PDB file of C-alpha atoms in Angstrom:
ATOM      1  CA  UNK A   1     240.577 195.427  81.089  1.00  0.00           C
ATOM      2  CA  UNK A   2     239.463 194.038  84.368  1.00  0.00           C
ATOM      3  CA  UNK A   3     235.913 194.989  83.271  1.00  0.00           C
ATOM      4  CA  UNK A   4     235.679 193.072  79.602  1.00  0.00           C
ATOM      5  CA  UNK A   5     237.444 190.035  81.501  1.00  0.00           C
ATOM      6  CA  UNK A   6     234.238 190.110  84.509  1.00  0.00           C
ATOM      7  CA  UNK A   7     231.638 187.274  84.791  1.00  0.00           C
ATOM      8  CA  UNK A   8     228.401 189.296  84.036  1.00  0.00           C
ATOM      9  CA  UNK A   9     225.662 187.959  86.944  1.00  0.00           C
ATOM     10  CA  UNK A  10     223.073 185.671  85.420  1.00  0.00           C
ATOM     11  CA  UNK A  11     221.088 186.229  88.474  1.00  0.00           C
ATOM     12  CA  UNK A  12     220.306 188.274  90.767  1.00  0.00           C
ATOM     13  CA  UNK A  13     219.862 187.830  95.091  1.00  0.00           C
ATOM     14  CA  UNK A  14     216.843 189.778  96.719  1.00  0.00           C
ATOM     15  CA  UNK A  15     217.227 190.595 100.709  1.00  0.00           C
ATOM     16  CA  UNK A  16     213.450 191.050 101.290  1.00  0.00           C
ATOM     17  CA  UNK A  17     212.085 192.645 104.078  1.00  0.00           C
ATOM     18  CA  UNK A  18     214.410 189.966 107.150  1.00  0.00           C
ATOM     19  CA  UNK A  19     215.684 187.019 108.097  1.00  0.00           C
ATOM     20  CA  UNK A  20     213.661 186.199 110.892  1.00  0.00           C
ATOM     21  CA  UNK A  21     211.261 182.929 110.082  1.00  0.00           C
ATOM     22  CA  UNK A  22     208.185 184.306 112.548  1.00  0.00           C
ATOM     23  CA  UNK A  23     208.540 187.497 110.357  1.00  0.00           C
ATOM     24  CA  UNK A  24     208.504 186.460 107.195  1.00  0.00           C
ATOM     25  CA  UNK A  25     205.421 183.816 107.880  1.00  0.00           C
ATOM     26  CA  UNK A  26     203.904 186.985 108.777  1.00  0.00           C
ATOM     27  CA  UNK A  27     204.731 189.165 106.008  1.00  0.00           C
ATOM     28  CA  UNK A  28     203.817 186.533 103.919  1.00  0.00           C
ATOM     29  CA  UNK A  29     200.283 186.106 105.026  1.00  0.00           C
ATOM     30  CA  UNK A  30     199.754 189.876 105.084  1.00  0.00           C
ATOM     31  CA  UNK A  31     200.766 190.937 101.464  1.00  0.00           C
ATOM     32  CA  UNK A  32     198.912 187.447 100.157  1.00  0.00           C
ATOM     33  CA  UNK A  33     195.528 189.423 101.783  1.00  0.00           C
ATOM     34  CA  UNK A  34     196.399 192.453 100.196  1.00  0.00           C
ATOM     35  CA  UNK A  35     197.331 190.800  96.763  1.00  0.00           C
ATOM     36  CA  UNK A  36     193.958 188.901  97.223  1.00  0.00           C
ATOM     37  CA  UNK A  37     191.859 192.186  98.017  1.00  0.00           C
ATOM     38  CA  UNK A  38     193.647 193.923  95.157  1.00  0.00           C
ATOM     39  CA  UNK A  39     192.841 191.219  92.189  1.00  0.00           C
ATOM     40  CA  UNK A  40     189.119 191.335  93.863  1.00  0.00           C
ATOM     41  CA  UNK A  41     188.844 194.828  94.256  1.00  0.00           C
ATOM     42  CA  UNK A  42     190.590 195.676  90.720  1.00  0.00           C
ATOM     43  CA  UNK A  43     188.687 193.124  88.577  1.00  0.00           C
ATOM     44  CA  UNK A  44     185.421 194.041  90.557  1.00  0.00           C
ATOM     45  CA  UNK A  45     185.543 197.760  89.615  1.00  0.00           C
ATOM     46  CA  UNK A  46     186.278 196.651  86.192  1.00  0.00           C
ATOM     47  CA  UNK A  47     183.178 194.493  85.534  1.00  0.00           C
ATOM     48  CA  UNK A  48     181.019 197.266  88.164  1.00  0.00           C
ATOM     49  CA  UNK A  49     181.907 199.292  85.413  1.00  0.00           C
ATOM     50  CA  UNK A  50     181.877 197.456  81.832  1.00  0.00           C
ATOM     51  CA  UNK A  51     178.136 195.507  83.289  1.00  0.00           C
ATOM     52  CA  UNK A  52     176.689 199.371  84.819  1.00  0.00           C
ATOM     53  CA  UNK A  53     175.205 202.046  81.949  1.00  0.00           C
ATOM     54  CA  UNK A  54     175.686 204.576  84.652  1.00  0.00           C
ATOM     55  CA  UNK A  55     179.342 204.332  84.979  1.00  0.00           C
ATOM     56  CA  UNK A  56     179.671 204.791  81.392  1.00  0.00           C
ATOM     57  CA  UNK A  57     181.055 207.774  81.733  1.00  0.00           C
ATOM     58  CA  UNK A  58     184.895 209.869  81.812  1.00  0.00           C
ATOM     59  CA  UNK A  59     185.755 209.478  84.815  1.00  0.00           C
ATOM     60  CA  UNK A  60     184.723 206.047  85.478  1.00  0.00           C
ATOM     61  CA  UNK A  61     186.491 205.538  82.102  1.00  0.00           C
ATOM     62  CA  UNK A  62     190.141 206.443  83.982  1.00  0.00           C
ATOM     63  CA  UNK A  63     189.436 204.513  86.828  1.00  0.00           C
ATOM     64  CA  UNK A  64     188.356 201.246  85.087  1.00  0.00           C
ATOM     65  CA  UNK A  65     191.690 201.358  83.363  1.00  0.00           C
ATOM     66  CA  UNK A  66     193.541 202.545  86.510  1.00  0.00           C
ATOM     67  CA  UNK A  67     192.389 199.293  87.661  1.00  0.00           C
ATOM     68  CA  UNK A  68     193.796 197.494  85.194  1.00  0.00           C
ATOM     69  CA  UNK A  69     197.399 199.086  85.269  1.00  0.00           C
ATOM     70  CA  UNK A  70     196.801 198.492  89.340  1.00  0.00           C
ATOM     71  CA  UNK A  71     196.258 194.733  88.266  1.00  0.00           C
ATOM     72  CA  UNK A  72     199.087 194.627  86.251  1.00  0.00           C
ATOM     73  CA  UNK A  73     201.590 196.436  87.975  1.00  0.00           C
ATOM     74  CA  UNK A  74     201.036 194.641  91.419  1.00  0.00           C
ATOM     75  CA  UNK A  75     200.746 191.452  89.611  1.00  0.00           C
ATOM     76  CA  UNK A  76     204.475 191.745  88.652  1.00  0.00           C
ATOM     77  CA  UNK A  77     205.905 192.292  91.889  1.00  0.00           C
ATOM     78  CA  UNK A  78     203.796 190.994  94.667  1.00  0.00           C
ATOM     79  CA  UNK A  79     203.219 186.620  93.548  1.00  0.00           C
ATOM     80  CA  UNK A  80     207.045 186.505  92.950  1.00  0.00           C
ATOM     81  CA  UNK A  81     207.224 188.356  96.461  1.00  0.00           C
ATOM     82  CA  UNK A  82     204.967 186.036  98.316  1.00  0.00           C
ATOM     83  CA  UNK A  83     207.080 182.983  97.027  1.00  0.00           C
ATOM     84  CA  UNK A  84     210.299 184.629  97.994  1.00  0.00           C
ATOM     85  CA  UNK A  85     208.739 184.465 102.089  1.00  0.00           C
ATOM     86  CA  UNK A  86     208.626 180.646 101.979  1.00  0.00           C
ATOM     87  CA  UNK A  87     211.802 179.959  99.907  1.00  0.00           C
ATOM     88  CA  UNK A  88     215.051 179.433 101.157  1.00  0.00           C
ATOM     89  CA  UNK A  89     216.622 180.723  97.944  1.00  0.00           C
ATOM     90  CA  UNK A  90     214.771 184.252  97.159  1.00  0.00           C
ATOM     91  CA  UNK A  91     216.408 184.777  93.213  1.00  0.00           C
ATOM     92  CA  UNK A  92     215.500 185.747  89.873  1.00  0.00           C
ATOM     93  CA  UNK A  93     217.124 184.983  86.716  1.00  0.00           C
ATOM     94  CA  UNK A  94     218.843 188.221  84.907  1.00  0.00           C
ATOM     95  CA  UNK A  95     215.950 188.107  82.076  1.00  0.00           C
ATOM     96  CA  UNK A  96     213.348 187.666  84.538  1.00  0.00           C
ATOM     97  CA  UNK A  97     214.480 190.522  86.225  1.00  0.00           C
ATOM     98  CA  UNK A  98     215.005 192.913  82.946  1.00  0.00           C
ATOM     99  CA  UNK A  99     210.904 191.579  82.785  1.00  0.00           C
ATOM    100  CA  UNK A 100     210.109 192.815  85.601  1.00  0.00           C
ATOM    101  CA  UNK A 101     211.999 196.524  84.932  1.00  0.00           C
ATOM    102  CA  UNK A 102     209.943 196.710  82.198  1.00  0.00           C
ATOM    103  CA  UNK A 103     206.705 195.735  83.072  1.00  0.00           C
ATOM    104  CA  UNK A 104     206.844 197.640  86.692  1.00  0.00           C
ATOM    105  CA  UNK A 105     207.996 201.232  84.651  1.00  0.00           C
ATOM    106  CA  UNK A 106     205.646 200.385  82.206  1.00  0.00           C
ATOM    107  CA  UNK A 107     202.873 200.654  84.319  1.00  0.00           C
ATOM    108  CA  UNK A 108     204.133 202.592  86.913  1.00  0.00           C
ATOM    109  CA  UNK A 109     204.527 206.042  84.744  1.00  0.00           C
ATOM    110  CA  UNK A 110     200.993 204.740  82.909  1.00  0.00           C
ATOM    111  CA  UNK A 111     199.166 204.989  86.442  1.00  0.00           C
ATOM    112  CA  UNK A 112     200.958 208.510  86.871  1.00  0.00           C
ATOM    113  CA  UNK A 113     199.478 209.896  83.678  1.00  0.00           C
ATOM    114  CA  UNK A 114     196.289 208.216  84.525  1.00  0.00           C
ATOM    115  CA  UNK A 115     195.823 209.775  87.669  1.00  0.00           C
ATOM    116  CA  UNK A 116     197.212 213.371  85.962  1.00  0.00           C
ATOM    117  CA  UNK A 117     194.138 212.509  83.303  1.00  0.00           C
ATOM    118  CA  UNK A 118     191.617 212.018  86.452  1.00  0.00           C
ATOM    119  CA  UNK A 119     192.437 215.229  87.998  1.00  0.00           C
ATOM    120  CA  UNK A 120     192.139 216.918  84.344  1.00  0.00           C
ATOM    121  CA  UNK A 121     188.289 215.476  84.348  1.00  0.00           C
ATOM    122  CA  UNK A 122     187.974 216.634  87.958  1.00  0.00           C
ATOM    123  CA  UNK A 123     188.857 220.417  86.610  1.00  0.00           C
ATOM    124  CA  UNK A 124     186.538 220.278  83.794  1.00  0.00           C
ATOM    125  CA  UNK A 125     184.188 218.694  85.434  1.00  0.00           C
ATOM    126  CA  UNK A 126     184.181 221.279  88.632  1.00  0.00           C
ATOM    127  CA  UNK A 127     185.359 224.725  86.633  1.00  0.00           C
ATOM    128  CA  UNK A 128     183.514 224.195  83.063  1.00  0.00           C
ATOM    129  CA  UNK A 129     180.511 222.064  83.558  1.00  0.00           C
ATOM    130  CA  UNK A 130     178.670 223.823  80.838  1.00  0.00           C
ATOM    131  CA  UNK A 131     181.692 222.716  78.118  1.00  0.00           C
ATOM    132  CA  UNK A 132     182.501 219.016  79.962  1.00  0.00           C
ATOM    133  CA  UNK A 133     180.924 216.873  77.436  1.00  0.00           C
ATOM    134  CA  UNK A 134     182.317 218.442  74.674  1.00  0.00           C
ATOM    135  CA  UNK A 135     185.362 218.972  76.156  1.00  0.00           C
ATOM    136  CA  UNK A 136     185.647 215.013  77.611  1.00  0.00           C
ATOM    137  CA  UNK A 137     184.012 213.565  74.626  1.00  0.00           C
ATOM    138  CA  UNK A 138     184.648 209.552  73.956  1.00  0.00           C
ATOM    139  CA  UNK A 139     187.490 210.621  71.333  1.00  0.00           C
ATOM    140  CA  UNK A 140     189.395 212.712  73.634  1.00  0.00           C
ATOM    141  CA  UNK A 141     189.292 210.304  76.811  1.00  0.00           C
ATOM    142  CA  UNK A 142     190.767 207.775  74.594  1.00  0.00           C
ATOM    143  CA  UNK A 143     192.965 209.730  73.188  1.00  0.00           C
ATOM    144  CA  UNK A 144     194.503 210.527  77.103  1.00  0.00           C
ATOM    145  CA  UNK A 145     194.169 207.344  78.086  1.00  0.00           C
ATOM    146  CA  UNK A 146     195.939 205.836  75.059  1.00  0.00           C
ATOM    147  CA  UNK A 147     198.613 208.475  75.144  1.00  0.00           C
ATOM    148  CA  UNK A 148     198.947 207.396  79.113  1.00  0.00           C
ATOM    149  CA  UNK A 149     199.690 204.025  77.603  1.00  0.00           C
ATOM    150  CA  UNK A 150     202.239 205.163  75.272  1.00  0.00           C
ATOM    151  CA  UNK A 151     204.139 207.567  77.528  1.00  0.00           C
ATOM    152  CA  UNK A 152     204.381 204.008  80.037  1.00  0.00           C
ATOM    153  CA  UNK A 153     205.960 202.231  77.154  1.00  0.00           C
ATOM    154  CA  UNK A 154     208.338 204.797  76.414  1.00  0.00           C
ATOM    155  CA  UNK A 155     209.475 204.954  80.145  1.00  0.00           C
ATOM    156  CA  UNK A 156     209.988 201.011  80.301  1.00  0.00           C
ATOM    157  CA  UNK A 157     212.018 200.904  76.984  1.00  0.00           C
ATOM    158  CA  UNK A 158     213.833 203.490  78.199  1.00  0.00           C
ATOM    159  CA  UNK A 159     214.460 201.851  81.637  1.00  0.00           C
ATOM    160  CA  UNK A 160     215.501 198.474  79.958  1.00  0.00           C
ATOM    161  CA  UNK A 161     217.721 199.992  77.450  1.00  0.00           C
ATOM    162  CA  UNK A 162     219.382 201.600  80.867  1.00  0.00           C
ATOM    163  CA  UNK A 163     219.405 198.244  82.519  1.00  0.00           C
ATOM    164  CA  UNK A 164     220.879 196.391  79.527  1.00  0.00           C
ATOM    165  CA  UNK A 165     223.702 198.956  79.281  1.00  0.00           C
ATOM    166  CA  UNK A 166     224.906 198.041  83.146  1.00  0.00           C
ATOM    167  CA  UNK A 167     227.486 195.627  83.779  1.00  0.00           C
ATOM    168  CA  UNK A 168     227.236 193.380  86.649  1.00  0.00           C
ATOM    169  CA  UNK A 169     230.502 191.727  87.955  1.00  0.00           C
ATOM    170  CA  UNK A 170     230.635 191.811  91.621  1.00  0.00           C
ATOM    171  CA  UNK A 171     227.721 191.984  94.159  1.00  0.00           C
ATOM    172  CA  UNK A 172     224.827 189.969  92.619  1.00  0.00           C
ATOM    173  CA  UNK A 173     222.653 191.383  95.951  1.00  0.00           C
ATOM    174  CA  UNK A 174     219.370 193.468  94.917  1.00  0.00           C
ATOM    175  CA  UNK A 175     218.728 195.006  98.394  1.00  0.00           C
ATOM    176  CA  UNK A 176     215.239 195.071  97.706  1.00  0.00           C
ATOM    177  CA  UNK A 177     212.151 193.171  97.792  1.00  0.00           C
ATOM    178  CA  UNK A 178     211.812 193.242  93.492  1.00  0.00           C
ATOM    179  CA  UNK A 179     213.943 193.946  90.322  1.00  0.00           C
ATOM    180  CA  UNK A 180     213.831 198.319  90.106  1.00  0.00           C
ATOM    181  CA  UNK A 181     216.241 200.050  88.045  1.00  0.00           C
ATOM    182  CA  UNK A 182     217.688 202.576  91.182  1.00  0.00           C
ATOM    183  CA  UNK A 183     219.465 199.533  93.434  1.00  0.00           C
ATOM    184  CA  UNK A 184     220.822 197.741  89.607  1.00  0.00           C
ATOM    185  CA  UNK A 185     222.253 200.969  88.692  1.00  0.00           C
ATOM    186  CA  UNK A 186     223.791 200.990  92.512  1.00  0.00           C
ATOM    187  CA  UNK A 187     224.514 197.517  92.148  1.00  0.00           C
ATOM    188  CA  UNK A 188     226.757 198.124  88.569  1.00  0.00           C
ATOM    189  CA  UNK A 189     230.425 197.870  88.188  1.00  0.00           C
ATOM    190  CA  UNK A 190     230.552 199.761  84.682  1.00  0.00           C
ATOM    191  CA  UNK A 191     229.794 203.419  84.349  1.00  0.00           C
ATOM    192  CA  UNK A 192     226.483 204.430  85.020  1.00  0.00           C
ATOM    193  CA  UNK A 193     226.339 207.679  84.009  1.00  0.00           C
ATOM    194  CA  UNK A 194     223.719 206.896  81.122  1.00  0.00           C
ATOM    195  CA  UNK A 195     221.555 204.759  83.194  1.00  0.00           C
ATOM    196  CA  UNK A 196     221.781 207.696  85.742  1.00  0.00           C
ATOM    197  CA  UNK A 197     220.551 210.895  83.032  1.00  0.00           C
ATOM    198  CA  UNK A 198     217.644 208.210  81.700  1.00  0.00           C
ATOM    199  CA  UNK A 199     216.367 207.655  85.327  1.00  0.00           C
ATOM    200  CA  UNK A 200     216.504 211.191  86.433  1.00  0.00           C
ATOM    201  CA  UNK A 201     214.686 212.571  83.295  1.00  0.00           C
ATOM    202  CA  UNK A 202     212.260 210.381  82.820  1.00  0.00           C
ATOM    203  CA  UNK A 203     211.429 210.948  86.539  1.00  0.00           C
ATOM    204  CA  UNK A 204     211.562 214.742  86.073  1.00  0.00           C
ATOM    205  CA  UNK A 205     210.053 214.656  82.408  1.00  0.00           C
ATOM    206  CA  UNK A 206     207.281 212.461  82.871  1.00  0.00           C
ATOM    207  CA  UNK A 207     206.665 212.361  87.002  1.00  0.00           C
ATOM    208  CA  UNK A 208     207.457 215.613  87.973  1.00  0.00           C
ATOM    209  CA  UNK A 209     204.803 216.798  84.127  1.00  0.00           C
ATOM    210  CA  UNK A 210     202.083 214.990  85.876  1.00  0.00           C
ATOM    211  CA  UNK A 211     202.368 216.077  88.817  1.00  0.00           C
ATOM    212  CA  UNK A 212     202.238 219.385  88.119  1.00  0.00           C
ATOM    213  CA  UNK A 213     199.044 218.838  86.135  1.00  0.00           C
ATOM    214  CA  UNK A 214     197.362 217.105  89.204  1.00  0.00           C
ATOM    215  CA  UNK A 215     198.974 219.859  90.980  1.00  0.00           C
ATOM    216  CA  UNK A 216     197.639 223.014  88.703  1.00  0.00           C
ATOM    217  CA  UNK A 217     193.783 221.014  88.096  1.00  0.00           C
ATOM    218  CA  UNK A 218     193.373 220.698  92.231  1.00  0.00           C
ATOM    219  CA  UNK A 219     194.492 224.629  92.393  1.00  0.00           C
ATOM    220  CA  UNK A 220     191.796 225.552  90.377  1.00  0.00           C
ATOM    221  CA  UNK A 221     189.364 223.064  91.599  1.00  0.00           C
ATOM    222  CA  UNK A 222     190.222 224.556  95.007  1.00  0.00           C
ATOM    223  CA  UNK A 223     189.767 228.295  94.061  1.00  0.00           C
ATOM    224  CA  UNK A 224     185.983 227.262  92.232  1.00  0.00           C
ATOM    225  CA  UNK A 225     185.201 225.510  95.143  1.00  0.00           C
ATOM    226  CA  UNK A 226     185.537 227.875  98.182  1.00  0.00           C
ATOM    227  CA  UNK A 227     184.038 230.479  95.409  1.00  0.00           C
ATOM    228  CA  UNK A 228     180.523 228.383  95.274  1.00  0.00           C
ATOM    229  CA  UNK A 229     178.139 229.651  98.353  1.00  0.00           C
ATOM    230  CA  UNK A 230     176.298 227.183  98.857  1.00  0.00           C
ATOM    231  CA  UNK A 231     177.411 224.888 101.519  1.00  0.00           C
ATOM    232  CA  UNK A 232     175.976 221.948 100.330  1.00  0.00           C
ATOM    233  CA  UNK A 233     177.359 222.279  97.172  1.00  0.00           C
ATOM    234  CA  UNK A 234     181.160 223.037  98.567  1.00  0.00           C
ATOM    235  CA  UNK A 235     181.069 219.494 100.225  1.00  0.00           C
ATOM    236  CA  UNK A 236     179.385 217.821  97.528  1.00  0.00           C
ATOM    237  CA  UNK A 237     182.225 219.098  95.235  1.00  0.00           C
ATOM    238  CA  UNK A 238     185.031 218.289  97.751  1.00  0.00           C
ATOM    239  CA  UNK A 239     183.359 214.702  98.145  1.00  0.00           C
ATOM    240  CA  UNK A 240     183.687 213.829  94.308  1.00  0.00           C
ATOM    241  CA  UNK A 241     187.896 214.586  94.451  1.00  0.00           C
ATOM    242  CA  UNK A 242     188.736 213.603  97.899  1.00  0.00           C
ATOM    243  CA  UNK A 243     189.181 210.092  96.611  1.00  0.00           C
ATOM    244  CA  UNK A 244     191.253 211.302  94.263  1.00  0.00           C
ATOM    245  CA  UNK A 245     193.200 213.357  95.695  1.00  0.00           C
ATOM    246  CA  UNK A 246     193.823 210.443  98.458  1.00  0.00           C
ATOM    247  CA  UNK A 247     195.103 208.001  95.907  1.00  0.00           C
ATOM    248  CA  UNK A 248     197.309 210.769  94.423  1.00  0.00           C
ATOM    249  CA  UNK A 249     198.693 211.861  97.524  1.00  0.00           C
ATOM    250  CA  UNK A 250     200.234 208.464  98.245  1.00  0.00           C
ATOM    251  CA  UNK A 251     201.322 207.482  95.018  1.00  0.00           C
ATOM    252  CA  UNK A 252     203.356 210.578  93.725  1.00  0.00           C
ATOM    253  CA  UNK A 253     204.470 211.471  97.268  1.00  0.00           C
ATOM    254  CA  UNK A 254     206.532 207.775  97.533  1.00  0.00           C
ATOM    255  CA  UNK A 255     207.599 207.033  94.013  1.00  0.00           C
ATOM    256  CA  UNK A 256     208.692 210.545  93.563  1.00  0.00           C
ATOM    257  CA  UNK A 257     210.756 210.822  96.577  1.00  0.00           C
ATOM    258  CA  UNK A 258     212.289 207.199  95.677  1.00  0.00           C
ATOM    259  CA  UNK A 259     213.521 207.912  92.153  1.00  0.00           C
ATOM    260  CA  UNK A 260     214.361 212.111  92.932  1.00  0.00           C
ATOM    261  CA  UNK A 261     216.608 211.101  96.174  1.00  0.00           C
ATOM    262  CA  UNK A 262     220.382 210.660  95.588  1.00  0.00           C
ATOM    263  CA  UNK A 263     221.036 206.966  94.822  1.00  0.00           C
ATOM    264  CA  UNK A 264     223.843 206.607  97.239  1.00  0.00           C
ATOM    265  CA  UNK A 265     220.719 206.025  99.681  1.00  0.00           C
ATOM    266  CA  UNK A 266     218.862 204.048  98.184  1.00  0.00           C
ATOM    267  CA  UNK A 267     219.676 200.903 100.656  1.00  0.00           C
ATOM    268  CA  UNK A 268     218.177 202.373 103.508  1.00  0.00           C
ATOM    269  CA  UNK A 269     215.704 199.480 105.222  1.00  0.00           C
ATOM    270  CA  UNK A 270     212.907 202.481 105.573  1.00  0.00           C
ATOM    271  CA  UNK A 271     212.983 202.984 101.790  1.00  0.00           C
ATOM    272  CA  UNK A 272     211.654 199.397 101.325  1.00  0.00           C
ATOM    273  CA  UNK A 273     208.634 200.217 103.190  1.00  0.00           C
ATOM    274  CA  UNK A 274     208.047 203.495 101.086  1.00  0.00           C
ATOM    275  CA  UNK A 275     208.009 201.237  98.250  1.00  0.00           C
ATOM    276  CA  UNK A 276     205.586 198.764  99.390  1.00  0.00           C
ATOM    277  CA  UNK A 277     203.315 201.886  99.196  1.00  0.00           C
ATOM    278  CA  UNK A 278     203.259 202.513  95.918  1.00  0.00           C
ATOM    279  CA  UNK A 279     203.882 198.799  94.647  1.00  0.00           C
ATOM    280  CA  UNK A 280     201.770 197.159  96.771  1.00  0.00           C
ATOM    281  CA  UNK A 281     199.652 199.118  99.188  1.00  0.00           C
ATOM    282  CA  UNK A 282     198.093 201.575  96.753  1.00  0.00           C
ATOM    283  CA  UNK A 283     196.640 199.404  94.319  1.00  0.00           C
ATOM    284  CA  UNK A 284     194.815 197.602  96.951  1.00  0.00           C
ATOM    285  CA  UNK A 285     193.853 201.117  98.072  1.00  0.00           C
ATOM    286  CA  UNK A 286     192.657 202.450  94.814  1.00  0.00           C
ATOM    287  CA  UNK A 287     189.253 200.213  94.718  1.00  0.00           C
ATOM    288  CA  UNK A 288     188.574 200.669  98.281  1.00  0.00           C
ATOM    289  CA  UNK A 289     188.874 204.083  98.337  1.00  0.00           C
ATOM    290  CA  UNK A 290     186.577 204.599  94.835  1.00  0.00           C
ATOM    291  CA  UNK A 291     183.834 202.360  96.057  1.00  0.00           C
ATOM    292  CA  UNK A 292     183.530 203.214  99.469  1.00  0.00           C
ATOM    293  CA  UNK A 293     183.547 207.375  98.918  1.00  0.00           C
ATOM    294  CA  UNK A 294     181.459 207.348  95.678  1.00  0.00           C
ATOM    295  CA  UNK A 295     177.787 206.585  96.000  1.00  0.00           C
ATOM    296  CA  UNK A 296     177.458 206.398  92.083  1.00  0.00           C
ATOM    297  CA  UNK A 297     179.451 202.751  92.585  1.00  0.00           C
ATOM    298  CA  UNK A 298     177.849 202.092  95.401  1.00  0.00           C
ATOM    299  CA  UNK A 299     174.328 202.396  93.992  1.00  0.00           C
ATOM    300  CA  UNK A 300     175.516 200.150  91.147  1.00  0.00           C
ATOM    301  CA  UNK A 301     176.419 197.660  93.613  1.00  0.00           C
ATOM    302  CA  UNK A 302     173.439 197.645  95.231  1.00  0.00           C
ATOM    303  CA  UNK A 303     172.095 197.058  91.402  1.00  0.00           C
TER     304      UNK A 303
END
């Protein structure tokens, strides 16, 4: 009774990172130079590649669009962030933040299946070099890529469909820095056992699935590698994933120990800074990392 009578929240309170005005001036100029380095590092590998013939290629395929979910997906979170730091109000309206649940799983569990895709390429490419163009022909890559795409939009559907299930009639508080679906379903005063079983298997279905493919690909890579004799050609094969396997290493080791951990902790101040890894520090990361370990970008560059 006392739950059909409840006010539901039109909007929602985010803590941030502190209080402190030194520290937030701070923060604030730190994540606007990473949001600047990550629109100009994103939309630079995207045009490097679209304006260079010899990035046409698979792999170069994944990462121009793994740019564009990095665009996308820190685009979402970090603006709304930055004007949070000078406001003395830091809210969001209920719809904006069903938005931003959305958008955020959209592209969050696209950029897991992307990466899964660009460890796929790495196996072909390293284990069956005589069968990679057939094997990564145009059709297939955007057949991954596009299935990537869908497997995102099924996550975020799901994700809003949990959100817009939840009831919220007491604490309005988001103790975090953006609108996720883990603190709202903490945050509800109505039964959350749905929101709980969509949350926990599309983590397990779709981010523990990709992991394992990265996980299987880099196994075999691994075993083909230390199997070549040649020196020169062990560290020339380990050069061409080590960028990968960088980004990969960050990005599924955060966001899966964020939504796999029991939600009962999911308040804890050091859990906010495990986010900004995957939300924020990553896709600044992703460009970097790409250009500055691959010399095919580098010589287009120079081009």
């Amino acid at each position: 009774m006392a739950e059909s009578n409840c006010t539901q929240a039109t909007e929602f309170s985010l803590t941030g990172f502190t209080e402190d005005p030194m520290t937030q001036v701070t923060l604030f100029l730190m994540f606007l130079l990473t949001y600047l380095v990550t629109i100009l590092g994103n939309l630079g590998m995207i045009m490097l590649i679209r304006a260079s013939p010899q990035l046409h290629s698979p792999m170069y395929y994944f990462l121009g669009n793994l740019a564009f979910v990095d665009l996308c997906s820190s685009t979402v979170i970090t603006p709304k962030m930055l004007v949070d730091f000078v406001s003395e109000k830091k809210g969001i309206a209920y719809a904006g933040c069903v938005a931003q649940v959305f958008i955020f799983d959209l592209f969050g569990m696209t950029e897991c299946f992307l990466l899964a895709m660009m460890a796929y390429d790495r196996y072909v490419a390293i284990c069956h070099p005589l069968v990679y163009a057939l094997v990564m022909s145009p059709k297939c890559c955007f057949q991954l890529v596009t299935g990537s795409y869908l497997v995102g939009l099924t996550n975020g559907m799901g994700q809003t469909i949990s959100m817009s299930s939840l009831s919220f009639c007491g604490s309005s508080v988001i103790d975090l820095f953006f609108c996720d679906i883990s603190p709202l379903i903490s945050l509800s005063t109505s039964d959350t056992t749905l929101s709980d079983i969509i949350l926990r298997t599309s983590a397990s279905l779709f981010g523990v699935s990709s992991s394992l493919v990265v996980l299987v690909s880099y196994v075999a890579i691994i075993s083909t590698i230390l199997s070549i004799s040649s020196a020169e050609g062990k560290r020339k094969a380990f050069s061409t994933c080590a960028s990968h396997l960088t980004t990969v290493t960050i990005f599924y080791g955060t966001s899966l120990f964020m939504y796999l951990k029991p939600s009962s902790d999911s308040s804890r101040e050091e859990d906010k800074w495990a986010v900004v890894l995957y939300t924020v520090v990553t896709p600044m990361l992703n460009p970097l990392i790409y250009s500055l370990r691959n010399k095919e970008v580098k010589e287009a560059l120079r081009r």
